[in-house]
């Protein structure tokens, strides 16, 4: 089983958005996928409960322990992840994705988190790959330029920038991912995901 941890200690950074759409993508390829929601708010678990039955199956972590032999586990981590909980979460994963929004608060919290993450043994020994994603980005704004500068200085690869689109809100409400939708509806956003999808290389 391969595993992806989506992590950032800042609440509202886009972790659940990334986790649910990654799970949807992998399921669309016919993989056996488990979505593990470690956050108290259980937003990813709620999305999974709303998922239409006719779409490719994504299994809940709690419901699948005995019945599924997954190819992939996607882990949506809680806000405030640090210390022993961070170490334990990192041990579950081989890929770590860090989403960051273009705000001073998000960049400050993420900068502190990255300094801690670099000290994790598995990261230092390159047993785990880490990559960065810009979230809810409008390239016309000054804040997006500041985010680009921050990410380039982060010492981890920057895979892509995802726009702030109402479609993500609709997907959250409907329990679907971009990869469950027709290209006419989701093509522009799916294109922004290509570098990330190539990085995980399922």
PDB file of N, CA and C in Angstrom, residues 13 18 97-102 131-137 147-148 151 158-164 168 192:
ATOM      1  N   UNK A  13      -6.355  25.467   5.472  1.00  0.00           N
ATOM      2  CA  UNK A  13      -5.295  25.631   4.475  1.00  0.00           C
ATOM      3  C   UNK A  13      -5.598  24.920   3.163  1.00  0.00           C
ATOM      4  N   UNK A  18      -7.567  18.913  -0.920  1.00  0.00           N
ATOM      5  CA  UNK A  18      -6.571  18.080  -1.589  1.00  0.00           C
ATOM      6  C   UNK A  18      -6.817  16.605  -1.346  1.00  0.00           C
ATOM      7  N   UNK A  97       2.177  16.071   1.266  1.00  0.00           N
ATOM      8  CA  UNK A  97       1.798  17.252   0.487  1.00  0.00           C
ATOM      9  C   UNK A  97       1.395  18.348   1.454  1.00  0.00           C
ATOM     10  N   UNK A  98       1.989  19.523   1.293  1.00  0.00           N
ATOM     11  CA  UNK A  98       1.733  20.656   2.187  1.00  0.00           C
ATOM     12  C   UNK A  98       1.028  21.759   1.403  1.00  0.00           C
ATOM     13  N   UNK A  99      -0.264  21.976   1.654  1.00  0.00           N
ATOM     14  CA  UNK A  99      -0.979  23.069   0.985  1.00  0.00           C
ATOM     15  C   UNK A  99      -0.767  24.387   1.727  1.00  0.00           C
ATOM     16  N   UNK A 100      -0.669  25.474   0.972  1.00  0.00           N
ATOM     17  CA  UNK A 100      -0.476  26.793   1.579  1.00  0.00           C
ATOM     18  C   UNK A 100      -1.330  27.820   0.842  1.00  0.00           C
ATOM     19  N   UNK A 101      -2.053  28.628   1.600  1.00  0.00           N
ATOM     20  CA  UNK A 101      -2.833  29.719   1.014  1.00  0.00           C
ATOM     21  C   UNK A 101      -2.033  31.016   1.002  1.00  0.00           C
ATOM     22  N   UNK A 102      -2.388  31.959   0.113  1.00  0.00           N
ATOM     23  CA  UNK A 102      -1.653  33.228   0.017  1.00  0.00           C
ATOM     24  C   UNK A 102      -2.085  34.241   1.070  1.00  0.00           C
ATOM     25  N   UNK A 131       6.231  17.781  -0.901  1.00  0.00           N
ATOM     26  CA  UNK A 131       6.000  18.772  -1.958  1.00  0.00           C
ATOM     27  C   UNK A 131       4.983  19.796  -1.491  1.00  0.00           C
ATOM     28  N   UNK A 132       5.008  20.958  -2.133  1.00  0.00           N
ATOM     29  CA  UNK A 132       4.167  22.095  -1.761  1.00  0.00           C
ATOM     30  C   UNK A 132       3.135  22.375  -2.858  1.00  0.00           C
ATOM     31  N   UNK A 133       1.944  22.851  -2.409  1.00  0.00           N
ATOM     32  CA  UNK A 133       0.877  23.236  -3.327  1.00  0.00           C
ATOM     33  C   UNK A 133       0.340  24.606  -2.911  1.00  0.00           C
ATOM     34  N   UNK A 134       0.246  25.531  -3.846  1.00  0.00           N
ATOM     35  CA  UNK A 134      -0.417  26.807  -3.583  1.00  0.00           C
ATOM     36  C   UNK A 134      -1.922  26.642  -3.748  1.00  0.00           C
ATOM     37  N   UNK A 135      -2.682  27.098  -2.755  1.00  0.00           N
ATOM     38  CA  UNK A 135      -4.128  26.893  -2.742  1.00  0.00           C
ATOM     39  C   UNK A 135      -4.876  28.216  -2.870  1.00  0.00           C
ATOM     40  N   UNK A 136      -6.005  28.175  -3.590  1.00  0.00           N
ATOM     41  CA  UNK A 136      -6.905  29.331  -3.718  1.00  0.00           C
ATOM     42  C   UNK A 136      -6.145  30.567  -4.193  1.00  0.00           C
ATOM     43  N   UNK A 137      -5.437  30.381  -5.281  1.00  0.00           N
ATOM     44  CA  UNK A 137      -4.524  31.415  -5.776  1.00  0.00           C
ATOM     45  C   UNK A 137      -5.146  32.172  -6.942  1.00  0.00           C
ATOM     46  N   UNK A 147       3.213  34.564  -2.149  1.00  0.00           N
ATOM     47  CA  UNK A 147       3.167  33.127  -1.901  1.00  0.00           C
ATOM     48  C   UNK A 147       4.194  32.406  -2.765  1.00  0.00           C
ATOM     49  N   UNK A 148       4.310  32.795  -4.027  1.00  0.00           N
ATOM     50  CA  UNK A 148       5.283  32.158  -4.917  1.00  0.00           C
ATOM     51  C   UNK A 148       6.701  32.317  -4.374  1.00  0.00           C
ATOM     52  N   UNK A 151       7.081  29.951  -1.348  1.00  0.00           N
ATOM     53  CA  UNK A 151       7.185  28.534  -1.701  1.00  0.00           C
ATOM     54  C   UNK A 151       8.528  28.210  -2.348  1.00  0.00           C
ATOM     55  N   UNK A 158       7.726  22.755  -5.550  1.00  0.00           N
ATOM     56  CA  UNK A 158       6.407  23.381  -5.660  1.00  0.00           C
ATOM     57  C   UNK A 158       5.761  22.802  -6.912  1.00  0.00           C
ATOM     58  N   UNK A 159       4.678  22.051  -6.721  1.00  0.00           N
ATOM     59  CA  UNK A 159       4.113  21.299  -7.831  1.00  0.00           C
ATOM     60  C   UNK A 159       3.135  22.092  -8.675  1.00  0.00           C
ATOM     61  N   UNK A 160       2.267  22.868  -8.019  1.00  0.00           N
ATOM     62  CA  UNK A 160       1.249  23.575  -8.775  1.00  0.00           C
ATOM     63  C   UNK A 160       0.570  24.616  -7.909  1.00  0.00           C
ATOM     64  N   UNK A 161      -0.220  25.467  -8.558  1.00  0.00           N
ATOM     65  CA  UNK A 161      -1.062  26.454  -7.884  1.00  0.00           C
ATOM     66  C   UNK A 161      -2.501  26.206  -8.331  1.00  0.00           C
ATOM     67  N   UNK A 162      -3.383  26.015  -7.370  1.00  0.00           N
ATOM     68  CA  UNK A 162      -4.792  25.768  -7.670  1.00  0.00           C
ATOM     69  C   UNK A 162      -5.593  27.042  -7.466  1.00  0.00           C
ATOM     70  N   UNK A 163      -6.472  27.332  -8.398  1.00  0.00           N
ATOM     71  CA  UNK A 163      -7.232  28.578  -8.323  1.00  0.00           C
ATOM     72  C   UNK A 163      -8.352  28.488  -7.285  1.00  0.00           C
ATOM     73  N   UNK A 164      -8.836  29.642  -6.895  1.00  0.00           N
ATOM     74  CA  UNK A 164      -9.968  29.740  -5.973  1.00  0.00           C
ATOM     75  C   UNK A 164     -11.244  29.668  -6.801  1.00  0.00           C
ATOM     76  N   UNK A 168     -14.897  23.865  -6.412  1.00  0.00           N
ATOM     77  CA  UNK A 168     -14.428  23.093  -5.251  1.00  0.00           C
ATOM     78  C   UNK A 168     -15.488  23.073  -4.145  1.00  0.00           C
ATOM     79  N   UNK A 192      -4.830  22.054 -13.847  1.00  0.00           N
ATOM     80  CA  UNK A 192      -3.934  22.568 -12.815  1.00  0.00           C
ATOM     81  C   UNK A 192      -3.401  21.456 -11.904  1.00  0.00           C
TER      82      UNK A 192
END
